[in-house]
CSV table of C-alpha atoms and ligand atoms in Angstrom, one decimal:
chain,number,residue,atom,x,y,z
A,16,MET,CA,145.1,72.9,60.8
A,17,ASN,CA,143.2,72.3,64.0
A,18,ALA,CA,145.6,69.7,65.2
A,19,THR,CA,148.6,71.8,65.1
A,20,LEU,CA,146.7,74.8,66.3
A,21,GLU,CA,148.7,76.7,69.0
A,22,ARG,CA,147.6,76.5,72.6
A,23,TRP,CA,148.1,79.0,75.5
A,24,SER,CA,151.1,77.5,77.3
A,25,THR,CA,149.4,77.2,80.8
A,26,ARG,CA,146.0,77.7,82.5
A,27,ARG,CA,147.0,80.8,84.1
A,28,ALA,CA,147.9,82.1,80.5
A,29,PHE,CA,144.6,81.4,79.3
A,30,ILE,CA,142.8,83.0,82.3
A,31,LEU,CA,145.3,86.1,81.7
A,32,ALA,CA,144.6,86.3,77.9
A,33,VAL,CA,140.8,86.3,78.6
A,34,THR,CA,141.3,88.9,81.3
A,35,GLY,CA,143.3,90.9,79.0
A,36,ALA,CA,140.7,90.9,76.3
A,37,ALA,CA,137.8,91.6,79.2
A,38,VAL,CA,139.6,94.4,81.1
A,39,GLY,CA,139.9,97.6,78.9
A,40,LEU,CA,138.1,100.8,78.3
A,41,GLY,CA,135.0,99.0,79.3
A,42,ASN,CA,135.9,99.1,82.9
A,43,ILE,CA,137.8,102.1,83.2
A,44,TRP,CA,136.1,104.4,80.6
A,45,ARG,CA,132.7,103.2,79.7
A,46,PHE,CA,131.6,101.6,83.0
A,47,PRO,CA,132.1,104.9,84.9
A,48,TYR,CA,130.6,107.3,82.4
A,49,ILE,CA,127.6,105.0,81.5
A,50,THR,CA,127.0,104.3,85.2
A,51,GLY,CA,127.0,108.1,85.7
A,52,GLU,CA,124.6,108.8,82.8
A,53,ASN,CA,122.1,106.0,83.8
A,54,GLY,CA,121.5,106.9,87.6
A,55,GLY,CA,124.5,105.3,89.4
A,56,ALA,CA,123.8,102.3,91.9
A,57,ALA,CA,120.5,101.2,90.4
A,58,PHE,CA,122.4,100.9,87.2
A,59,LEU,CA,125.1,99.0,89.0
A,60,VAL,CA,122.9,96.6,90.6
A,61,LEU,CA,121.4,95.8,87.1
A,62,TYR,CA,124.8,95.5,85.4
A,63,VAL,CA,126.2,93.0,88.2
A,64,ALA,CA,122.9,90.9,87.8
A,65,PHE,CA,123.3,90.6,84.2
A,66,VAL,CA,126.9,89.7,84.4
A,67,LEU,CA,126.1,86.7,86.8
A,68,LEU,CA,122.9,85.5,85.1
A,69,LEU,CA,123.8,86.4,81.5
A,70,GLY,CA,127.3,87.4,80.7
A,71,LEU,CA,129.0,84.7,82.8
A,72,PRO,CA,126.9,81.7,81.4
A,73,VAL,CA,127.0,82.9,77.8
A,74,MET,CA,130.9,83.7,78.1
A,75,MET,CA,131.1,79.8,79.1
A,76,ALA,CA,129.0,78.9,76.1
A,77,GLU,CA,131.3,81.1,73.7
A,78,ILE,CA,134.6,79.7,75.0
A,79,LEU,CA,133.1,76.1,74.9
A,80,VAL,CA,132.0,76.4,71.2
A,81,GLY,CA,135.7,77.4,70.4
A,82,ARG,CA,137.2,74.8,72.5
A,83,ALA,CA,135.0,72.1,71.0
A,84,GLY,CA,135.6,73.3,67.5
A,85,ARG,CA,139.3,74.2,67.7
A,86,ARG,CA,138.9,76.2,64.6
A,87,SER,CA,138.1,79.9,63.8
A,88,PRO,CA,134.7,80.9,64.8
A,89,MET,CA,132.9,80.4,61.6
A,90,GLN,CA,134.6,77.0,61.0
A,91,SER,CA,133.9,76.0,64.4
A,92,LEU,CA,130.4,76.7,64.2
A,93,GLY,CA,129.9,75.1,60.8
A,94,TYR,CA,131.8,72.1,61.9
A,95,LEU,CA,130.0,71.5,65.1
A,96,ALA,CA,126.6,72.3,63.5
A,97,GLY,CA,127.3,69.4,61.1
A,98,GLN,CA,128.4,67.2,63.7
A,99,ALA,CA,125.0,67.8,65.5
A,100,GLY,CA,123.1,67.6,62.3
A,101,ALA,CA,122.1,71.1,62.3
A,102,SER,CA,122.2,73.7,59.8
A,103,ARG,CA,125.4,74.8,58.4
A,104,HIS,CA,124.1,78.4,58.4
A,105,TRP,CA,125.3,78.7,62.0
A,106,ARG,CA,128.4,79.7,60.5
A,107,LEU,CA,127.1,82.9,59.6
A,108,LEU,CA,127.0,83.8,63.3
A,109,GLY,CA,130.8,83.9,63.2
A,110,LEU,CA,130.5,86.4,60.5
A,111,PHE,CA,128.0,88.6,62.4
A,112,GLY,CA,130.3,88.3,65.4
A,113,ALA,CA,133.4,89.7,62.9
A,114,PHE,CA,131.0,92.6,61.9
A,115,THR,CA,130.2,93.4,65.5
A,116,VAL,CA,133.8,93.7,66.3
A,117,PHE,CA,134.4,95.6,63.4
A,118,CYS,CA,132.2,98.3,64.4
A,119,ILE,CA,133.5,98.1,68.1
A,120,LEU,CA,137.2,98.4,67.2
A,121,SER,CA,136.6,101.4,64.8
A,122,PHE,CA,135.8,103.6,68.0
A,123,TYR,CA,137.7,101.6,70.6
A,124,SER,CA,140.9,102.6,68.6
A,125,VAL,CA,139.9,106.2,68.4
A,126,VAL,CA,139.2,106.5,72.3
A,127,SER,CA,142.6,104.3,73.0
A,128,GLY,CA,144.0,107.0,70.9
A,129,TRP,CA,143.0,109.6,73.7
A,130,SER,CA,144.8,107.6,76.0
A,131,ILE,CA,147.9,107.9,74.1
A,132,GLU,CA,147.5,111.6,73.8
A,133,PHE,CA,146.8,111.8,77.7
A,134,PHE,CA,149.9,109.6,78.3
A,135,VAL,CA,152.2,111.8,76.3
A,136,THR,CA,150.6,114.8,77.9
A,137,ALA,CA,151.2,113.5,81.3
A,138,VAL,CA,154.8,112.3,80.7
A,139,ASN,CA,155.5,116.0,79.7
A,140,GLY,CA,153.9,117.3,82.9
A,141,GLY,CA,151.3,118.9,80.7
A,142,PHE,CA,148.6,118.4,83.4
A,143,SER,CA,150.7,119.8,86.3
A,144,GLY,CA,148.8,122.5,88.4
A,145,LEU,CA,145.8,122.5,86.2
A,146,GLY,CA,142.3,122.6,87.9
A,147,ALA,CA,139.2,120.8,86.6
A,148,ALA,CA,137.9,123.4,84.4
A,149,GLU,CA,141.5,123.6,82.7
A,150,VAL,CA,141.6,119.8,82.2
A,151,ALA,CA,138.1,119.9,80.8
A,152,ALA,CA,139.0,122.7,78.3
A,153,GLY,CA,142.1,120.9,77.2
A,154,PHE,CA,140.1,117.8,76.6
A,155,GLU,CA,137.6,119.7,74.5
A,156,GLY,CA,140.4,121.4,72.4
A,157,PHE,CA,142.0,118.0,71.8
A,158,LEU,CA,138.5,116.6,70.5
A,159,ALA,CA,138.0,119.4,68.2
A,160,ASP,CA,141.4,118.8,66.5
A,161,PRO,CA,140.9,115.8,64.0
A,162,ARG,CA,144.4,115.7,63.0
A,163,ARG,CA,145.7,114.9,66.4
A,164,MET,CA,143.1,112.4,67.1
A,165,THR,CA,143.7,110.6,63.7
A,166,PHE,CA,147.5,110.6,64.3
A,167,ASN,CA,146.7,108.8,67.7
A,168,HIS,CA,144.0,106.5,66.3
A,169,THR,CA,146.4,105.5,63.3
A,170,LEU,CA,149.2,104.7,65.9
A,171,PHE,CA,146.9,102.7,68.2
A,172,LEU,CA,145.6,100.6,65.4
A,173,PHE,CA,149.1,100.0,63.9
A,174,MET,CA,150.2,98.8,67.3
A,175,THR,CA,147.2,96.3,67.4
A,176,MET,CA,147.4,94.8,64.1
A,177,THR,CA,151.2,94.3,64.3
A,178,VAL,CA,150.7,92.0,67.2
A,179,VAL,CA,147.7,90.2,65.4
A,180,ALA,CA,149.6,89.7,62.4
A,181,ALA,CA,152.3,87.8,64.5
A,182,GLY,CA,150.0,85.5,66.1
A,183,VAL,CA,147.8,85.8,69.2
A,184,ALA,CA,149.4,83.3,71.4
A,185,LYS,CA,153.1,84.4,70.8
A,186,GLY,CA,152.4,88.1,71.0
A,187,LEU,CA,150.3,88.4,74.1
A,188,GLU,CA,151.3,85.8,76.9
A,189,ARG,CA,154.2,87.6,78.2
A,190,LEU,CA,152.8,91.1,77.9
A,191,ASN,CA,149.5,90.0,79.8
A,192,ASN,CA,151.5,87.9,82.5
A,193,LEU,CA,153.3,91.4,83.6
A,194,LEU,CA,150.8,93.9,83.1
A,195,MET,CA,147.4,92.9,84.2
A,196,PRO,CA,148.5,92.7,87.9
A,197,LEU,CA,150.2,96.1,87.8
A,198,LEU,CA,147.1,97.8,86.6
A,199,TYR,CA,145.1,96.2,89.1
A,200,LEU,CA,147.5,97.5,91.8
A,201,LEU,CA,147.6,101.0,90.7
A,202,LEU,CA,143.7,101.0,90.7
A,203,ILE,CA,143.8,99.6,94.3
A,204,LEU,CA,146.2,102.5,95.1
A,205,LEU,CA,143.9,105.0,93.6
A,206,ALA,CA,140.9,103.9,95.1
A,207,GLY,CA,142.8,103.9,98.5
A,208,TYR,CA,143.8,107.3,98.0
A,209,ALA,CA,140.1,108.3,97.1
A,210,THR,CA,139.0,107.0,100.8
A,211,THR,CA,140.8,110.2,102.0
A,212,THR,CA,138.9,112.7,99.9
A,213,ASP,CA,135.7,114.6,100.6
A,214,GLY,CA,134.2,112.9,97.6
A,215,PHE,CA,134.4,109.3,99.0
A,216,GLY,CA,131.4,109.3,100.9
A,217,PRO,CA,129.2,110.6,98.2
A,218,ALA,CA,130.9,108.4,95.8
A,219,LEU,CA,129.8,105.4,97.7
A,220,THR,CA,126.3,106.5,98.2
A,221,TRP,CA,126.1,107.3,94.5
A,222,LEU,CA,127.5,103.7,93.5
A,223,PHE,CA,125.8,101.5,96.1
A,224,ARG,CA,122.7,103.0,97.4
A,225,PRO,CA,120.1,102.3,94.6
A,226,ASN,CA,117.2,104.5,93.6
A,227,PHE,CA,115.1,102.1,91.8
A,228,SER,CA,113.0,104.5,90.1
A,229,ALA,CA,115.8,105.4,88.0
A,230,ILE,CA,115.3,102.2,86.1
A,231,THR,CA,113.6,102.3,82.8
A,232,PRO,CA,113.8,99.7,79.9
A,233,VAL,CA,116.4,101.9,78.2
A,234,VAL,CA,118.7,101.7,81.3
A,235,VAL,CA,117.8,97.9,81.3
A,236,MET,CA,119.2,97.7,77.7
A,237,HIS,CA,122.3,99.8,78.7
A,238,ALA,CA,123.2,97.6,81.4
A,239,MET,CA,122.7,94.4,79.4
A,240,GLY,CA,124.8,95.7,76.6
A,241,HIS,CA,127.4,96.7,79.1
A,242,ALA,CA,127.6,93.5,80.8
A,243,PHE,CA,128.4,91.8,77.2
A,244,PHE,CA,130.7,94.5,76.3
A,245,THR,CA,132.9,94.5,79.4
A,246,LEU,CA,133.1,90.6,79.4
A,247,ALA,CA,134.0,90.6,75.7
A,248,VAL,CA,131.3,88.3,74.9
A,249,GLY,CA,128.8,88.1,72.1
A,250,ALA,CA,130.7,88.4,69.2
A,251,CYS,CA,132.8,85.2,68.8
A,252,ALA,CA,135.7,86.9,70.1
A,253,LEU,CA,136.4,84.8,73.0
A,254,MET,CA,135.3,81.8,70.9
A,255,ALA,CA,138.5,82.5,68.9
A,256,TYR,CA,140.5,82.5,72.2
A,257,GLY,CA,138.8,79.3,73.2
A,258,ALA,CA,140.1,77.3,70.4
A,259,TYR,CA,143.5,77.8,72.1
A,260,MET,CA,142.3,76.8,75.5
A,261,PRO,CA,144.5,74.1,77.1
A,262,GLU,CA,143.3,70.4,77.3
A,263,ARG,CA,142.8,70.1,80.9
A,264,GLN,CA,141.1,73.2,82.5
A,265,SER,CA,137.7,73.8,84.0
A,266,LEU,CA,135.9,76.3,81.8
A,267,PRO,CA,133.6,77.6,84.8
A,268,ARG,CA,136.3,78.3,87.1
A,269,ALA,CA,138.5,80.2,84.4
A,270,ALA,CA,135.6,82.2,83.3
A,271,GLY,CA,134.3,82.9,87.0
A,272,ALA,CA,137.9,84.1,87.8
A,273,VAL,CA,137.9,86.4,84.8
A,274,ALA,CA,134.4,87.8,85.7
A,275,VAL,CA,135.5,88.7,89.4
A,276,LEU,CA,138.5,90.5,88.1
A,277,ASP,CA,136.8,92.4,85.4
A,278,VAL,CA,134.0,93.5,87.8
A,279,SER,CA,136.3,94.5,90.4
A,280,VAL,CA,138.5,96.5,88.1
A,281,ALA,CA,135.4,98.4,87.0
A,282,LEU,CA,134.4,99.0,90.7
A,283,LEU,CA,137.7,100.4,91.6
A,284,ALA,CA,137.9,102.7,88.6
A,285,GLY,CA,134.3,103.7,89.6
A,286,ILE,CA,135.2,104.7,93.2
A,287,ALA,CA,138.3,106.5,92.0
A,288,ILE,CA,136.4,108.5,89.4
A,289,PHE,CA,133.5,109.2,91.3
A,290,SER,CA,135.3,110.3,94.4
A,291,VAL,CA,136.8,113.2,92.2
A,292,VAL,CA,133.4,113.8,90.6
A,293,PHE,CA,132.0,114.6,93.9
A,294,SER,CA,135.2,116.3,95.6
A,295,GLN,CA,135.1,118.6,92.6
A,296,GLY,CA,131.4,119.3,92.3
A,297,MET,CA,131.4,117.7,88.7
A,298,ASP,CA,128.3,116.2,87.0
A,299,PRO,CA,128.4,112.4,87.0
A,300,GLY,CA,126.4,112.4,83.9
A,301,GLU,CA,129.5,114.3,81.9
A,302,GLY,CA,129.5,111.4,79.3
A,303,PRO,CA,132.4,109.8,77.4
A,304,GLY,CA,134.9,112.5,78.6
A,305,LEU,CA,134.4,111.7,82.4
A,306,MET,CA,137.5,109.4,83.0
A,307,PHE,CA,139.6,111.8,80.9
A,308,VAL,CA,138.7,115.0,83.0
A,309,THR,CA,138.8,113.3,86.3
A,310,LEU,CA,141.8,111.2,86.5
A,311,PRO,CA,144.3,114.0,85.7
A,312,ILE,CA,142.7,115.9,88.9
A,313,ALA,CA,142.9,112.9,91.1
A,314,PHE,CA,146.4,112.2,90.6
A,315,ALA,CA,147.4,115.8,90.5
A,316,GLU,CA,146.6,115.7,94.2
A,317,LEU,CA,149.1,112.9,95.0
A,318,PRO,CA,152.7,113.2,95.5
A,319,TRP,CA,154.6,112.6,92.3
A,320,GLY,CA,151.0,112.8,90.7
A,321,ALA,CA,152.6,113.4,87.2
A,322,LEU,CA,154.6,110.3,87.4
A,323,TRP,CA,151.6,108.3,88.4
A,324,LEU,CA,149.4,109.8,86.0
A,325,SER,CA,152.0,108.8,83.1
A,326,VAL,CA,152.2,105.1,84.7
A,327,PHE,CA,148.3,104.9,84.8
A,328,PHE,CA,147.7,105.8,81.1
A,329,LEU,CA,150.5,103.6,79.9
A,330,LEU,CA,148.8,100.5,81.9
A,331,LEU,CA,145.5,101.6,80.5
A,332,LEU,CA,146.9,101.8,77.0
A,333,LEU,CA,148.2,98.2,77.6
A,334,ALA,CA,145.1,97.0,78.8
A,335,THR,CA,143.1,98.5,75.8
A,336,TRP,CA,145.9,97.1,73.4
A,337,THR,CA,145.1,93.4,74.7
A,338,SER,CA,141.3,94.2,74.4
A,339,SER,CA,141.8,95.5,70.9
A,340,ILE,CA,143.8,92.6,69.8
A,341,ASN,CA,141.0,90.3,71.0
A,342,LEU,CA,138.7,92.6,69.0
A,343,ALA,CA,140.6,92.1,66.0
A,344,GLU,CA,141.2,88.2,66.4
A,345,PRO,CA,137.7,87.0,65.1
A,346,MET,CA,138.0,89.0,62.0
A,347,VAL,CA,141.6,87.9,61.1
A,348,ALA,CA,140.6,84.4,62.1
A,349,THR,CA,137.6,84.6,59.6
A,350,LEU,CA,139.6,85.9,56.7
A,351,GLN,CA,142.3,83.3,57.5
A,352,GLY,CA,139.6,80.7,57.5
A,353,MET,CA,138.8,82.0,53.9
A,354,GLY,CA,142.4,81.1,53.0
A,355,LEU,CA,144.1,84.6,53.4
A,356,GLY,CA,147.4,84.8,55.1
A,357,ARG,CA,147.6,86.1,58.7
A,358,GLY,CA,149.6,89.2,57.6
A,359,LYS,CA,147.5,90.0,54.7
A,360,ALA,CA,144.3,89.4,56.8
A,361,ALA,CA,145.5,91.8,59.5
A,362,ALA,CA,146.4,94.5,56.9
A,363,VAL,CA,143.1,94.5,55.2
A,364,ILE,CA,141.1,94.7,58.4
A,365,GLY,CA,143.4,97.4,59.7
A,366,ILE,CA,142.9,99.5,56.8
A,367,ALA,CA,139.1,99.1,56.8
A,368,VAL,CA,138.8,99.7,60.5
A,369,TRP,CA,141.1,102.7,60.1
A,370,LEU,CA,138.9,104.3,57.6
A,371,VAL,CA,135.5,103.7,59.5
A,372,GLY,CA,137.3,105.0,62.7
A,373,LEU,CA,137.7,108.3,61.0
A,374,LEU,CA,133.8,108.9,61.2
A,375,SER,CA,134.2,108.6,65.1
A,376,VAL,CA,137.4,111.1,64.9
A,377,LEU,CA,135.2,113.5,62.9
A,378,SER,CA,132.1,113.0,65.2
A,379,PHE,CA,133.8,115.5,67.5
A,380,SER,CA,134.5,118.2,64.8
A,381,ALA,CA,133.3,118.3,61.3
A,382,LEU,CA,130.7,115.5,61.4
A,383,ALA,CA,129.3,116.4,64.9
A,384,GLU,CA,125.9,117.4,63.8
A,385,TRP,CA,125.8,114.6,61.2
A,386,ARG,CA,123.1,112.3,62.5
A,387,PRO,CA,122.4,109.6,59.9
A,388,LEU,CA,120.1,107.4,62.4
A,389,PHE,CA,117.9,107.8,65.5
A,390,GLY,CA,119.3,111.4,66.0
A,391,MET,CA,122.6,109.9,66.7
A,392,ASN,CA,126.0,111.1,65.3
A,393,ALA,CA,128.5,108.5,64.1
A,394,PHE,CA,130.3,108.2,67.3
A,395,ASP,CA,127.2,107.7,69.4
A,396,LEU,CA,125.9,105.2,66.9
A,397,VAL,CA,128.9,103.0,67.0
A,398,THR,CA,129.2,103.1,70.8
A,399,THR,CA,125.8,102.4,71.3
A,400,ILE,CA,124.2,100.0,68.5
A,401,PRO,CA,126.9,97.2,68.2
A,402,THR,CA,127.1,97.0,72.1
A,403,GLU,CA,123.5,97.3,72.9
A,404,ILE,CA,122.0,95.3,70.1
A,405,PHE,CA,124.4,93.2,68.4
A,406,LEU,CA,126.2,91.8,71.2
A,407,PRO,CA,123.2,90.6,73.0
A,408,VAL,CA,121.7,89.0,69.7
A,409,GLY,CA,125.0,87.4,69.1
A,410,GLY,CA,125.4,86.2,72.7
A,411,LEU,CA,121.6,84.9,72.6
A,412,LEU,CA,122.3,83.0,69.4
A,413,ILE,CA,125.8,81.5,70.8
A,414,ALA,CA,123.8,80.3,74.0
A,415,VAL,CA,121.3,78.7,72.0
A,416,PHE,CA,123.7,76.8,70.0
A,417,ALA,CA,125.9,75.9,72.9
A,418,ALA,CA,122.9,74.8,75.1
A,419,TRP,CA,120.4,73.4,72.7
A,420,VAL,CA,122.1,72.3,69.5
A,421,MET,CA,125.3,71.0,70.3
A,422,PRO,CA,125.2,67.4,71.6
A,423,ARG,CA,125.4,67.2,75.4
A,424,GLN,CA,128.5,64.9,75.4
A,425,VAL,CA,130.4,67.3,72.9
A,426,ALA,CA,129.6,70.4,75.1
A,427,GLN,CA,130.2,68.7,78.4
A,428,ALA,CA,133.7,67.6,77.3
A,429,ALA,CA,134.6,71.2,76.4
A,430,MET,CA,133.4,72.4,79.4
A,431,GLY,CA,135.6,70.6,81.3
A,432,VAL,CA,133.5,69.8,84.4
A,433,GLY,CA,131.6,66.7,85.6
A,434,GLU,CA,127.8,66.1,84.8
A,435,PRO,CA,126.1,68.0,87.7
A,436,GLY,CA,128.0,71.0,87.1
A,437,PHE,CA,127.2,70.8,83.3
A,438,ARG,CA,123.7,70.3,84.0
A,439,LEU,CA,123.6,73.3,86.3
A,440,TRP,CA,125.2,75.6,83.5
A,441,GLN,CA,122.8,74.2,80.9
A,442,ALA,CA,119.8,74.8,83.0
A,443,VAL,CA,120.8,78.3,83.8
A,444,VAL,CA,121.4,79.2,80.0
A,445,ARG,CA,118.3,77.3,78.8
A,446,TRP,CA,115.9,78.8,81.3
A,447,VAL,CA,117.5,81.9,82.6
A,448,SER,CA,120.0,83.5,80.3
A,449,ILE,CA,118.3,82.8,76.9
A,450,PRO,CA,114.9,84.1,78.2
A,451,LEU,CA,116.2,87.0,80.0
A,452,ALA,CA,118.3,88.2,77.0
A,453,ALA,CA,115.3,87.7,74.5
A,454,LEU,CA,113.0,89.4,76.8
A,455,VAL,CA,115.3,92.6,77.5
A,456,LEU,CA,115.9,92.8,73.6
A,457,ALA,CA,112.3,92.6,72.7
A,458,ALA,CA,111.2,95.3,75.4
A,459,GLY,CA,113.9,97.4,74.2
A,460,LEU,CA,113.5,97.2,70.6
A,461,LEU,CA,109.7,97.1,70.5
B,30,LIG,N1,136.0,94.0,77.0
B,30,LIG,C1,136.6,94.9,76.6
B,30,LIG,C2,136.6,96.1,77.4
B,30,LIG,O1,135.8,96.2,78.3
B,30,LIG,C3,136.2,95.2,75.0
B,30,LIG,C4,136.2,93.9,74.3
B,30,LIG,C5,137.4,93.4,74.0
B,30,LIG,C6,135.2,93.4,73.5
B,30,LIG,N2,137.0,92.2,73.1
B,30,LIG,C7,135.5,92.2,73.0
B,30,LIG,C8,133.8,93.8,73.6
B,30,LIG,C9,134.8,91.4,72.2
B,30,LIG,C10,133.0,92.8,72.8
B,30,LIG,C11,133.4,91.6,72.0
B,30,LIG,O2,137.1,97.2,77.1
């Protein structure tokens, strides 16, 4: 099977596919609200540091394993472990990754559904002339309506699983090529417009002038988790894409390009969103609704605001679509590796994710006060634990596997760089990334 595995047709297509996975709700929805909840600039500094020291090196490790194995994550891990004379149980890491993305996709689909709702409302001009309070009230009303939320969740998941069933490379390349640059442009426009508003100065201060006393162990945990989440690292999802990577391509260069794009999208979104927050005297720590209540207001002030807003939510939806397809891939690849057909695998996973997603839907109405663990309701749990614990644990193990278990020649060949470059990466992963992740996890959990 691996000999005939599909390949991304060009290097650019590979970079765009990984960017498509990386850029999504994490940048435009999660980054601003979590930065807002964790003290602004101090959080941003930590997050960028984690991207550089941890996310990026581990991203290379993860793609490298997939590229060297050319199989589904579980099979690649098992095969490479066997080759290295290590325990075959490394395969279980693939299963753990599949479980992680399962949890993540269950809420990801629900929040993407919010974007569908907002897109439709924007197209119908439903935000025209609304002030901040009215937009916020409309959003609250929507959250309290499980039927509308379920409809959108269902639609989004169906869109995702259909593409996944058709096969990743085929379904995605064209879409990615076209849409990522457009979204980027629109964000530049929006951030450019933000420079003319009253909130721009305070937004810059909030984002870029750190108050280090805001840093606590929990904030450090949040920043680390977010670095993994936004880069799509730690759940073997990029490993699955690495299996399709073209033969001749430098992995560090590809990964570096993705990280730059990913972080810059988050910064642009942050500038746009916090400018609104401060122009309108809103609370930066507003929570998961932050993007949804600020952007309609920002666009409303632009000429043809309703049109731009519709385009924005459409592009956001497409960005979350490519991310959710990536989230689904390791699960489908795992079931496929167990002998299930691709279409069946996609259907089974779609149904299971849909059911668990209902818990997130109901967390805003019937189950809002149902707090099974740590005083958190279902939505808080799935948006926190998988991202902040499972991804770092998975990333840590992937890094150990790539930098300590795999034979050097195999790993270096899959990295696609010369010896000095490889040694540098290996040293960073061994002596910086792995100890850092272990330390933060230990400090956060103990
Ligand atoms: N990075 C995506 C975002 O920021 C989410 C995502 C896609 C993801 N694939 C992933 C997160 C794999 C963790 C693992 O929206």
